[in-house]
Amino acid sequence: MKYKKITAEDIAVLEAIVGKEHVYHDEENRNHYGHDETEDLKFMPEVIVKPRTAQEISEVLKHCNKELIAATPRGAGTGLSGGALPVFGGVIIAMERFNSILIIDERNLQATVEPGVINQVFQEAVIVKGLFYPPDPASKGSCFLGGNLAENSGGPKAVKYGVTKDYVLNLEVVLPTGEIIWTGANVLKNSTGYNLTQLMIGSEGTLGIITKIVFRLIPYPTQTLLMLVPFASAERACEAVSAVFRAGITPSAMEFMERDAIDWVMKFIEVNIEVKESTKAHLLVEVDGNDAETLMRDCERISEVMYQFDCDEILFAETAAQKENLWKMRRRVAEAVRSHAVYKEEDTVVPRAELAKLLKGVKEIGNRYGFKSVCYGHAGDGNLHVNIIKENLSDEEWTNKLPLGIREIFELCVELGGTISGEHGIGWVQKGYMDIPFDEVQIKLMKGIKTLFDPNDILNPGKIFN
Ligand code: MLT
Ligand code: ZN
């Protein structure tokens, strides 16, 4: 391995930079920072540092670059593609002390924040000022904004409001070679040179470490209506999704859950809904805005479309508690699956109108390879989370045969005009499949960018590419 092992001298240098009390190399901390939320993977870092300023990060990275030490940035550790795993050991740069909301600029509808702020904490801080930051991944109660930028996270609201990248105007970034730069300007329009801001977003912590984020915000919509739509056929549910948009309505969420997802989450947490024996899937549909009557009309129109696709009786959430109950059910599906089974989670995405074909194909591939899958996700974005369950597969089949089945699923996504990750990133676990969406020319361009930013490949090495 090309990376240097950390020595007592390196630890002394790191302690001098961030302070002795912010450097950890005990077993417990190394264990904790050795995993994220990605399946059951574990890679132990040699040391963890918790810097507080961009200048400290710069000095840490300069040292790593000089000594060829692998450095892996980490937010809250809620990632799902192994992006924060220190696969070559080395240093974890934990961003949890970067936890301040620096400015909420109500004149310009902008905010400047540090990357260790929790998504929901930020959302709540701007809501009280009548402002809205829509990206809301399932882990919004614990994930960091910096991690959201690293993966270009989405969440249910993305279908109407877009994903993380749509809200970022400007970034302060420490480069792997130690320079500190701003990537753009705090403006809503910018045609000035290459777009370094957008290049950083979704780069999974491989090009630089973000230390400040300037977001744009929008006015907070005051009203929501939520409906749960049961279907006796999961494919018909998927077909109904694009029909709603064709009817001229853009819901603020359009989520899909197949039967197993619902059953498992209902065993995992208390959810107060009746599900008929015949129900095979649900769509959870939300509309939002400021005018209750318009929203009622939207819901009527959505119901008409849903009935054309043979849905069963629609449940309207009447109270805030009912809405909360339904959202809790949707948001906790992934955790329920995790607690229930050995699994692998894929983050497939296709153009919205191809969703039914994707679901059908996933089931057909599963039948051929002998695996069960539990599917749910952001149907309005064509983004289907496919949780493959180990169940009866032998260890041999799980390790050697399943990757071929996953490859077929990804090939199907690309055939349908989609790609292999919608919001979880490539990280460590999907990099072996990058030849499916990209050819050699595209990969060479991406690797060239990485080398330009990080000539010694010290920052989050081993991610995205082989
Ligand atoms: C979700 O939509 O629930 C998440 O993206 C999936 C997960 O947390 O595993
Ligand atoms: Zn998701």
Short mmCIF file of C-alpha atoms and ligand atoms in Angstrom, two decimals:
data_model
loop_
_atom_site.label_atom_id
_atom_site.label_comp_id
_atom_site.label_asym_id
_atom_site.label_seq_id
_atom_site.Cartn_x
_atom_site.Cartn_y
_atom_site.Cartn_z
CA MET A 1 0.00 0.00 0.00
CA LYS A 2 1.34 3.40 -0.91
CA TYR A 3 0.12 5.25 2.21
CA LYS A 4 2.37 5.79 5.20
CA LYS A 5 1.37 4.37 8.57
CA ILE A 6 0.85 7.00 11.23
CA THR A 7 3.78 7.36 13.63
CA ALA A 8 4.12 8.95 17.06
CA GLU A 9 5.70 11.96 15.31
CA ASP A 10 2.63 12.36 13.05
CA ILE A 11 0.36 12.28 16.09
CA ALA A 12 2.49 14.95 17.76
CA VAL A 13 2.19 17.13 14.63
CA LEU A 14 -1.62 16.65 14.53
CA GLU A 15 -1.89 17.46 18.24
CA ALA A 16 0.10 20.62 17.72
CA ILE A 17 -2.32 21.68 14.96
CA VAL A 18 -5.75 20.94 16.50
CA GLY A 19 -4.91 20.58 20.20
CA LYS A 20 -4.16 17.35 22.08
CA GLU A 21 -7.75 17.10 23.32
CA HIS A 22 -9.06 16.90 19.74
CA VAL A 23 -6.92 13.97 18.60
CA TYR A 24 -8.09 10.39 19.35
CA HIS A 25 -6.47 7.04 18.69
CA ASP A 26 -8.03 4.81 21.34
CA GLU A 27 -9.80 1.58 20.36
CA GLU A 28 -13.31 2.85 21.13
CA ASN A 29 -13.04 5.93 18.93
CA ARG A 30 -11.28 4.04 16.14
CA ASN A 31 -14.14 1.53 16.21
CA HIS A 32 -16.79 4.24 16.16
CA TYR A 33 -15.21 6.12 13.24
CA GLY A 34 -14.54 2.86 11.40
CA HIS A 35 -18.09 2.51 10.14
CA ASP A 36 -20.97 4.56 8.79
CA GLU A 37 -24.54 3.46 7.93
CA THR A 38 -23.39 1.39 4.94
CA GLU A 39 -24.29 -2.25 5.50
CA ASP A 40 -21.84 -3.85 7.94
CA LEU A 41 -18.56 -2.47 6.59
CA LYS A 42 -15.68 -1.62 8.92
CA PHE A 43 -12.32 0.03 8.22
CA MET A 44 -10.37 1.26 11.22
CA PRO A 45 -8.75 4.70 11.06
CA GLU A 46 -5.40 5.05 12.78
CA VAL A 47 -6.23 8.42 14.26
CA ILE A 48 -9.19 10.83 14.42
CA VAL A 49 -8.76 14.60 14.46
CA LYS A 50 -11.51 17.11 15.18
CA PRO A 51 -10.42 20.49 13.83
CA ARG A 52 -12.34 23.73 14.38
CA THR A 53 -11.07 26.03 11.64
CA ALA A 54 -10.32 25.89 7.92
CA GLN A 55 -6.76 26.88 8.77
CA GLU A 56 -6.37 23.81 11.00
CA ILE A 57 -7.73 21.56 8.25
CA SER A 58 -5.32 23.16 5.83
CA GLU A 59 -2.38 22.34 8.08
CA VAL A 60 -3.57 18.77 8.66
CA LEU A 61 -3.92 18.22 4.90
CA LYS A 62 -0.54 19.79 4.15
CA HIS A 63 1.02 17.34 6.58
CA CYS A 64 -0.86 14.36 5.09
CA ASN A 65 0.08 15.45 1.59
CA LYS A 66 3.74 15.79 2.48
CA GLU A 67 3.87 12.45 4.33
CA LEU A 68 1.50 10.51 2.01
CA ILE A 69 -1.03 9.80 4.74
CA ALA A 70 -4.61 8.94 3.71
CA ALA A 71 -7.11 11.52 5.04
CA THR A 72 -10.86 10.83 5.08
CA PRO A 73 -13.36 13.60 5.87
CA ARG A 74 -16.43 12.59 7.84
CA GLY A 75 -19.72 14.27 8.69
CA ALA A 76 -22.28 12.50 10.86
CA GLY A 77 -21.52 9.05 9.46
CA THR A 78 -25.01 8.52 8.04
CA GLY A 79 -23.75 7.82 4.49
CA LEU A 80 -25.00 4.80 2.58
CA SER A 81 -22.21 4.17 0.08
CA GLY A 82 -19.22 4.00 2.41
CA GLY A 83 -17.99 7.49 1.49
CA ALA A 84 -16.71 8.25 4.99
CA LEU A 85 -14.95 4.92 5.53
CA PRO A 86 -11.16 5.19 5.96
CA VAL A 87 -10.46 2.28 3.62
CA PHE A 88 -6.68 2.82 3.80
CA GLY A 89 -6.58 3.68 7.51
CA GLY A 90 -4.83 7.00 8.10
CA VAL A 91 -6.57 10.06 9.52
CA ILE A 92 -10.29 10.71 9.89
CA ILE A 93 -11.03 14.43 9.77
CA ALA A 94 -14.26 14.60 11.78
CA MET A 95 -16.26 17.76 11.07
CA GLU A 96 -18.51 17.79 14.13
CA ARG A 97 -16.99 20.97 15.63
CA PHE A 98 -17.97 22.93 12.51
CA ASN A 99 -21.50 23.25 13.84
CA SER A 100 -22.47 26.93 13.62
CA ILE A 101 -25.13 28.64 11.57
CA LEU A 102 -23.12 31.78 10.87
CA ILE A 103 -25.56 34.11 9.08
CA ILE A 104 -29.23 34.00 8.12
CA ASP A 105 -29.49 36.84 5.64
CA GLU A 106 -33.22 37.64 5.49
CA ARG A 107 -32.64 40.52 3.06
CA ASN A 108 -31.21 38.21 0.41
CA LEU A 109 -32.86 34.92 1.44
CA GLN A 110 -29.47 33.33 1.99
CA ALA A 111 -27.65 31.62 4.84
CA THR A 112 -24.01 30.88 5.56
CA VAL A 113 -23.43 27.76 7.62
CA GLU A 114 -20.71 25.37 8.64
CA PRO A 115 -20.83 21.80 7.32
CA GLY A 116 -21.28 20.09 10.69
CA VAL A 117 -24.75 21.60 11.22
CA ILE A 118 -27.50 18.95 11.29
CA ASN A 119 -29.90 19.25 8.34
CA GLN A 120 -33.03 19.49 10.52
CA VAL A 121 -31.45 22.00 12.91
CA PHE A 122 -30.81 24.26 9.91
CA GLN A 123 -34.31 23.71 8.50
CA GLU A 124 -35.88 24.66 11.83
CA ALA A 125 -33.65 27.72 12.24
CA VAL A 126 -34.81 29.15 8.91
CA ILE A 127 -38.48 28.13 9.27
CA VAL A 128 -38.88 30.47 12.24
CA LYS A 129 -37.92 33.28 9.87
CA GLY A 130 -40.49 32.11 7.29
CA LEU A 131 -37.77 30.58 5.10
CA PHE A 132 -37.40 27.14 3.60
CA TYR A 133 -34.41 24.87 2.96
CA PRO A 134 -36.13 21.92 1.22
CA PRO A 135 -33.55 19.06 0.89
CA ASP A 136 -34.67 16.57 3.53
CA PRO A 137 -32.96 13.15 3.42
CA ALA A 138 -34.51 10.40 5.57
CA SER A 139 -31.70 10.93 8.10
CA LYS A 140 -32.39 14.68 8.37
CA GLY A 141 -32.51 14.48 12.18
CA SER A 142 -28.86 13.45 12.36
CA CYS A 143 -27.07 13.95 9.00
CA PHE A 144 -24.74 16.93 8.50
CA LEU A 145 -25.17 19.49 5.73
CA GLY A 146 -21.56 18.86 4.67
CA GLY A 147 -22.36 15.19 4.08
CA ASN A 148 -25.49 16.23 2.17
CA LEU A 149 -23.28 18.31 -0.12
CA ALA A 150 -20.73 15.51 -0.48
CA GLU A 151 -23.44 13.14 -1.76
CA ASN A 152 -25.74 15.73 -3.34
CA SER A 153 -28.53 14.37 -1.15
CA GLY A 154 -32.17 14.50 -2.14
CA GLY A 155 -35.08 13.27 -0.05
CA PRO A 156 -38.86 13.40 -0.60
CA LYS A 157 -39.11 17.14 -1.33
CA ALA A 158 -36.64 16.92 -4.21
CA VAL A 159 -39.44 16.08 -6.60
CA LYS A 160 -40.78 19.65 -6.41
CA TYR A 161 -37.86 21.62 -5.00
CA GLY A 162 -34.74 19.95 -6.35
CA VAL A 163 -31.76 18.45 -4.52
CA THR A 164 -28.93 19.88 -2.42
CA LYS A 165 -27.01 21.29 -5.40
CA ASP A 166 -29.96 23.50 -6.29
CA TYR A 167 -29.54 25.48 -3.06
CA VAL A 168 -25.76 26.01 -2.93
CA LEU A 169 -24.37 29.34 -4.13
CA ASN A 170 -20.82 29.37 -2.85
CA LEU A 171 -18.39 27.29 -0.81
CA GLU A 172 -15.26 27.74 1.22
CA VAL A 173 -13.10 24.68 0.58
CA VAL A 174 -9.74 23.44 1.79
CA LEU A 175 -7.93 21.68 -1.05
CA PRO A 176 -5.98 18.46 -0.45
CA THR A 177 -2.79 20.46 -0.98
CA GLY A 178 -3.81 22.87 1.79
CA GLU A 179 -4.94 26.01 -0.08
CA ILE A 180 -8.20 27.57 1.10
CA ILE A 181 -10.48 28.86 -1.68
CA TRP A 182 -13.99 30.18 -2.29
CA THR A 183 -15.59 28.46 -5.28
CA GLY A 184 -17.99 31.15 -6.55
CA ALA A 185 -19.97 34.17 -5.34
CA ASN A 186 -23.06 34.72 -3.18
CA VAL A 187 -25.27 35.40 -6.16
CA LEU A 188 -28.26 33.74 -7.80
CA LYS A 189 -26.80 33.99 -11.29
CA ASN A 190 -23.22 33.31 -12.17
CA SER A 191 -21.72 32.80 -15.63
CA THR A 192 -18.16 33.40 -14.54
CA GLY A 193 -15.77 30.63 -15.50
CA TYR A 194 -16.10 26.95 -14.70
CA ASN A 195 -18.56 26.11 -11.96
CA LEU A 196 -16.30 24.94 -9.13
CA THR A 197 -19.19 25.12 -6.66
CA GLN A 198 -21.18 22.48 -8.51
CA LEU A 199 -18.05 20.40 -9.11
CA MET A 200 -17.53 20.12 -5.36
CA ILE A 201 -21.13 19.06 -4.73
CA GLY A 202 -21.49 15.31 -5.09
CA SER A 203 -17.70 14.83 -5.22
CA GLU A 204 -17.97 12.70 -2.07
CA GLY A 205 -15.18 14.43 -0.16
CA THR A 206 -12.56 13.48 -2.75
CA LEU A 207 -11.67 16.96 -4.10
CA GLY A 208 -11.61 19.14 -1.00
CA ILE A 209 -13.08 19.64 2.45
CA ILE A 210 -15.97 22.11 2.61
CA THR A 211 -15.70 24.49 5.57
CA LYS A 212 -18.43 27.05 4.81
CA ILE A 213 -21.60 26.81 2.72
CA VAL A 214 -23.68 29.68 1.36
CA PHE A 215 -27.23 28.50 0.65
CA ARG A 216 -30.07 30.19 -1.10
CA LEU A 217 -33.44 29.84 0.63
CA ILE A 218 -37.04 30.21 -0.50
CA PRO A 219 -40.23 31.31 1.29
CA TYR A 220 -41.73 28.60 3.48
CA PRO A 221 -44.99 27.16 2.16
CA THR A 222 -47.55 27.37 4.92
CA GLN A 223 -49.95 24.54 3.99
CA THR A 224 -49.60 20.86 3.14
CA LEU A 225 -52.07 18.11 2.31
CA LEU A 226 -51.06 14.48 2.48
CA MET A 227 -52.69 11.39 1.06
CA LEU A 228 -51.88 7.69 1.25
CA VAL A 229 -52.95 5.76 -1.83
CA PRO A 230 -53.14 1.95 -1.73
CA PHE A 231 -52.80 -0.22 -4.85
CA ALA A 232 -53.38 -3.92 -5.41
CA SER A 233 -50.59 -3.85 -7.99
CA ALA A 234 -47.17 -2.30 -7.30
CA GLU A 235 -46.57 -1.81 -11.02
CA ARG A 236 -49.84 0.09 -11.44
CA ALA A 237 -48.77 2.33 -8.54
CA CYS A 238 -45.54 3.09 -10.40
CA GLU A 239 -47.45 3.78 -13.63
CA ALA A 240 -49.71 6.26 -11.83
CA VAL A 241 -46.72 8.38 -10.77
CA SER A 242 -45.85 9.96 -14.10
CA ALA A 243 -49.54 10.37 -14.97
CA VAL A 244 -49.94 12.83 -12.06
CA PHE A 245 -47.22 15.09 -13.47
CA ARG A 246 -48.68 14.76 -16.97
CA ALA A 247 -51.96 15.99 -15.50
CA GLY A 248 -50.18 19.24 -14.67
CA ILE A 249 -49.56 18.80 -10.96
CA THR A 250 -46.20 18.73 -9.21
CA PRO A 251 -46.61 17.25 -5.74
CA SER A 252 -44.15 18.27 -3.03
CA ALA A 253 -43.57 14.55 -2.37
CA MET A 254 -44.48 11.38 -4.24
CA GLU A 255 -43.12 8.37 -2.38
CA PHE A 256 -43.51 4.66 -3.14
CA MET A 257 -43.49 1.79 -0.65
CA GLU A 258 -44.12 -1.78 -1.59
CA ARG A 259 -45.94 -4.15 0.72
CA ASP A 260 -42.92 -5.63 2.50
CA ALA A 261 -41.58 -2.17 3.25
CA ILE A 262 -44.88 -1.29 4.91
CA ASP A 263 -45.13 -4.56 6.81
CA TRP A 264 -41.57 -4.33 8.08
CA VAL A 265 -41.86 -0.74 9.21
CA MET A 266 -45.14 -1.52 10.99
CA LYS A 267 -43.37 -4.25 12.93
CA PHE A 268 -40.50 -1.88 13.71
CA ILE A 269 -42.44 1.16 14.97
CA GLU A 270 -46.00 1.87 15.96
CA VAL A 271 -47.93 3.16 12.95
CA ASN A 272 -51.66 3.65 13.09
CA ILE A 273 -52.97 2.61 9.71
CA GLU A 274 -55.04 -0.26 8.40
CA VAL A 275 -53.56 -2.07 5.43
CA LYS A 276 -55.83 -4.43 3.52
CA GLU A 277 -54.69 -7.93 2.65
CA SER A 278 -54.97 -7.07 -1.06
CA THR A 279 -52.71 -3.98 -0.89
CA LYS A 280 -49.38 -4.54 -2.64
CA ALA A 281 -48.02 -0.99 -2.54
CA HIS A 282 -48.71 2.56 -1.42
CA LEU A 283 -47.99 5.96 -2.84
CA LEU A 284 -47.61 8.71 -0.27
CA VAL A 285 -48.42 11.99 -1.99
CA GLU A 286 -48.06 15.49 -0.55
CA VAL A 287 -48.94 18.84 -2.05
CA ASP A 288 -47.88 22.14 -0.54
CA GLY A 289 -48.43 25.87 -1.03
CA ASN A 290 -50.16 28.79 0.63
CA ASP A 291 -53.72 28.45 -0.53
CA ALA A 292 -55.84 25.64 0.97
CA GLU A 293 -58.42 25.68 -1.83
CA THR A 294 -55.84 25.26 -4.56
CA LEU A 295 -54.32 22.37 -2.66
CA MET A 296 -57.74 20.73 -2.27
CA ARG A 297 -58.27 21.01 -6.02
CA ASP A 298 -54.81 19.50 -6.65
CA CYS A 299 -55.70 16.58 -4.39
CA GLU A 300 -58.98 16.01 -6.23
CA ARG A 301 -57.15 15.98 -9.53
CA ILE A 302 -54.50 13.60 -8.16
CA SER A 303 -57.25 11.29 -6.84
CA GLU A 304 -58.90 11.19 -10.28
CA VAL A 305 -55.59 10.14 -11.83
CA MET A 306 -54.95 7.53 -9.12
CA TYR A 307 -58.39 5.95 -9.64
CA GLN A 308 -57.59 5.62 -13.35
CA PHE A 309 -54.77 3.32 -12.23
CA ASP A 310 -57.11 1.19 -10.09
CA CYS A 311 -56.09 2.44 -6.66
CA ASP A 312 -58.12 1.45 -3.61
CA GLU A 313 -59.73 3.93 -1.20
CA ILE A 314 -57.46 6.92 -0.56
CA LEU A 315 -56.64 7.95 3.00
CA PHE A 316 -56.37 11.71 3.62
CA ALA A 317 -54.33 12.71 6.66
CA GLU A 318 -56.64 15.12 8.49
CA THR A 319 -54.52 16.27 11.37
CA ALA A 320 -50.89 17.20 11.92
CA ALA A 321 -50.53 14.02 14.01
CA GLN A 322 -51.82 11.85 11.16
CA LYS A 323 -49.43 13.50 8.74
CA GLU A 324 -46.58 12.96 11.16
CA ASN A 325 -47.60 9.31 11.52
CA LEU A 326 -47.50 8.69 7.76
CA TRP A 327 -44.21 10.49 7.31
CA LYS A 328 -42.70 8.56 10.20
CA MET A 329 -43.76 5.35 8.48
CA ARG A 330 -42.03 6.35 5.24
CA ARG A 331 -38.88 7.76 6.81
CA ARG A 332 -38.22 4.74 9.01
CA VAL A 333 -38.45 2.09 6.26
CA ALA A 334 -34.69 1.88 5.73
CA GLU A 335 -34.05 1.43 9.44
CA ALA A 336 -36.76 -1.23 9.62
CA VAL A 337 -35.13 -3.17 6.78
CA ARG A 338 -31.71 -2.81 8.41
CA SER A 339 -32.97 -4.14 11.71
CA HIS A 340 -34.80 -7.01 10.04
CA ALA A 341 -32.29 -8.53 7.65
CA VAL A 342 -28.84 -8.81 6.13
CA TYR A 343 -29.24 -6.54 3.13
CA LYS A 344 -27.57 -4.50 0.41
CA GLU A 345 -29.15 -1.24 -0.63
CA GLU A 346 -29.11 0.00 -4.21
CA ASP A 347 -30.12 3.53 -5.17
CA THR A 348 -31.45 3.10 -8.70
CA VAL A 349 -32.85 5.98 -10.73
CA VAL A 350 -34.60 6.15 -14.09
CA PRO A 351 -36.72 8.72 -15.91
CA ARG A 352 -39.99 8.87 -13.98
CA ALA A 353 -42.16 7.27 -16.66
CA GLU A 354 -39.88 4.18 -16.72
CA LEU A 355 -40.38 3.41 -13.02
CA ALA A 356 -42.80 0.52 -13.56
CA LYS A 357 -40.39 -1.13 -16.02
CA LEU A 358 -37.57 -0.76 -13.51
CA LEU A 359 -39.61 -2.35 -10.71
CA LYS A 360 -40.71 -5.23 -12.94
CA GLY A 361 -37.11 -5.77 -14.11
CA VAL A 362 -35.73 -5.76 -10.55
CA LYS A 363 -38.23 -8.47 -9.54
CA GLU A 364 -37.48 -10.53 -12.63
CA ILE A 365 -33.70 -10.33 -12.01
CA GLY A 366 -34.32 -11.23 -8.36
CA ASN A 367 -36.28 -14.33 -9.42
CA ARG A 368 -33.49 -15.47 -11.69
CA TYR A 369 -30.77 -14.93 -9.06
CA GLY A 370 -32.91 -16.19 -6.20
CA PHE A 371 -33.00 -12.99 -4.13
CA LYS A 372 -35.85 -11.10 -2.55
CA SER A 373 -35.93 -7.31 -2.76
CA VAL A 374 -37.84 -4.71 -0.78
CA CYS A 375 -38.38 -1.58 -2.88
CA TYR A 376 -39.39 1.91 -1.83
CA GLY A 377 -38.30 5.45 -2.53
CA HIS A 378 -38.80 8.72 -4.29
CA ALA A 379 -41.11 7.62 -7.07
CA GLY A 380 -41.70 11.14 -8.36
CA ASP A 381 -37.98 11.35 -9.17
CA GLY A 382 -37.85 7.82 -10.61
CA ASN A 383 -35.52 7.06 -7.67
CA LEU A 384 -36.16 3.55 -6.36
CA HIS A 385 -34.24 2.23 -3.35
CA VAL A 386 -33.84 -1.51 -3.89
CA ASN A 387 -32.99 -3.36 -0.71
CA ILE A 388 -31.73 -6.82 -1.54
CA ILE A 389 -32.28 -9.26 1.29
CA LYS A 390 -29.87 -12.12 1.96
CA GLU A 391 -32.50 -14.45 3.41
CA ASN A 392 -31.91 -17.87 1.77
CA LEU A 393 -28.79 -16.98 -0.22
CA SER A 394 -25.65 -18.83 0.86
CA ASP A 395 -22.56 -16.76 1.76
CA GLU A 396 -21.05 -17.92 -1.52
CA GLU A 397 -24.06 -16.71 -3.54
CA TRP A 398 -24.21 -13.45 -1.58
CA THR A 399 -20.54 -12.68 -2.22
CA ASN A 400 -19.96 -14.03 -5.72
CA LYS A 401 -23.27 -14.38 -7.53
CA LEU A 402 -25.21 -11.39 -6.24
CA PRO A 403 -22.84 -8.78 -7.76
CA LEU A 404 -23.80 -10.19 -11.17
CA GLY A 405 -27.48 -9.66 -10.35
CA ILE A 406 -26.76 -6.11 -9.14
CA ARG A 407 -24.85 -5.51 -12.37
CA GLU A 408 -27.96 -6.56 -14.32
CA ILE A 409 -30.11 -4.17 -12.29
CA PHE A 410 -27.72 -1.31 -13.03
CA GLU A 411 -27.54 -2.24 -16.71
CA LEU A 412 -31.32 -2.11 -16.80
CA CYS A 413 -31.27 1.37 -15.21
CA VAL A 414 -28.91 2.62 -17.91
CA GLU A 415 -30.92 0.93 -20.67
CA LEU A 416 -34.00 2.75 -19.39
CA GLY A 417 -32.12 6.07 -19.55
CA GLY A 418 -31.20 6.19 -15.87
CA THR A 419 -28.10 5.66 -13.77
CA ILE A 420 -26.78 3.76 -10.76
CA SER A 421 -27.17 6.26 -7.91
CA GLY A 422 -29.77 8.98 -7.46
CA GLU A 423 -28.77 10.32 -4.04
CA HIS A 424 -26.58 7.93 -2.02
CA GLY A 425 -23.39 8.27 -4.08
CA ILE A 426 -20.84 5.77 -5.38
CA GLY A 427 -18.36 5.86 -2.49
CA TRP A 428 -16.75 2.52 -1.73
CA VAL A 429 -19.56 0.08 -2.44
CA GLN A 430 -20.65 0.98 -5.98
CA LYS A 431 -17.35 1.88 -7.59
CA GLY A 432 -17.02 -1.54 -9.25
CA TYR A 433 -20.07 -0.66 -11.35
CA MET A 434 -18.89 2.73 -12.70
CA ASP A 435 -18.15 1.14 -16.10
CA ILE A 436 -21.93 0.72 -16.58
CA PRO A 437 -22.96 4.40 -16.75
CA PHE A 438 -19.58 5.71 -18.00
CA ASP A 439 -17.13 4.79 -20.75
CA GLU A 440 -13.34 5.17 -20.60
CA VAL A 441 -13.36 8.75 -21.90
CA GLN A 442 -15.72 9.92 -19.15
CA ILE A 443 -13.83 8.05 -16.42
CA LYS A 444 -10.53 9.48 -17.68
CA LEU A 445 -11.94 13.02 -17.46
CA MET A 446 -13.14 12.43 -13.90
CA LYS A 447 -9.83 10.88 -12.84
CA GLY A 448 -8.02 13.83 -14.43
CA ILE A 449 -10.07 16.22 -12.28
CA LYS A 450 -9.23 14.20 -9.17
CA THR A 451 -5.50 14.31 -10.00
CA LEU A 452 -5.60 18.05 -10.60
CA PHE A 453 -7.13 18.67 -7.18
CA ASP A 454 -5.29 15.92 -5.33
CA PRO A 455 -2.05 14.99 -7.10
CA ASN A 456 -0.96 12.54 -4.39
CA ASP A 457 -4.42 10.98 -3.96
CA ILE A 458 -4.45 11.51 -0.21
CA LEU A 459 -8.00 12.85 0.23
CA ASN A 460 -10.64 10.16 0.68
CA PRO A 461 -8.69 7.70 -1.45
CA GLY A 462 -10.30 4.53 -2.79
CA LYS A 463 -13.68 6.17 -3.44
CA ILE A 464 -15.71 6.54 -6.67
CA PHE A 465 -13.05 4.88 -8.90
CA ASN A 466 -10.99 1.75 -8.67
C1 MLT B 1 -34.65 6.91 2.22
O1 MLT B 1 -35.16 7.48 1.27
O2 MLT B 1 -35.30 6.38 3.13
C2 MLT B 1 -33.15 6.86 2.31
O3 MLT B 1 -32.56 7.52 1.22
C3 MLT B 1 -32.70 5.45 2.30
C4 MLT B 1 -31.96 5.07 3.51
O4 MLT B 1 -31.87 5.83 4.48
O5 MLT B 1 -31.42 3.94 3.50
ZN ZN B 2 -33.95 8.16 -0.24
#
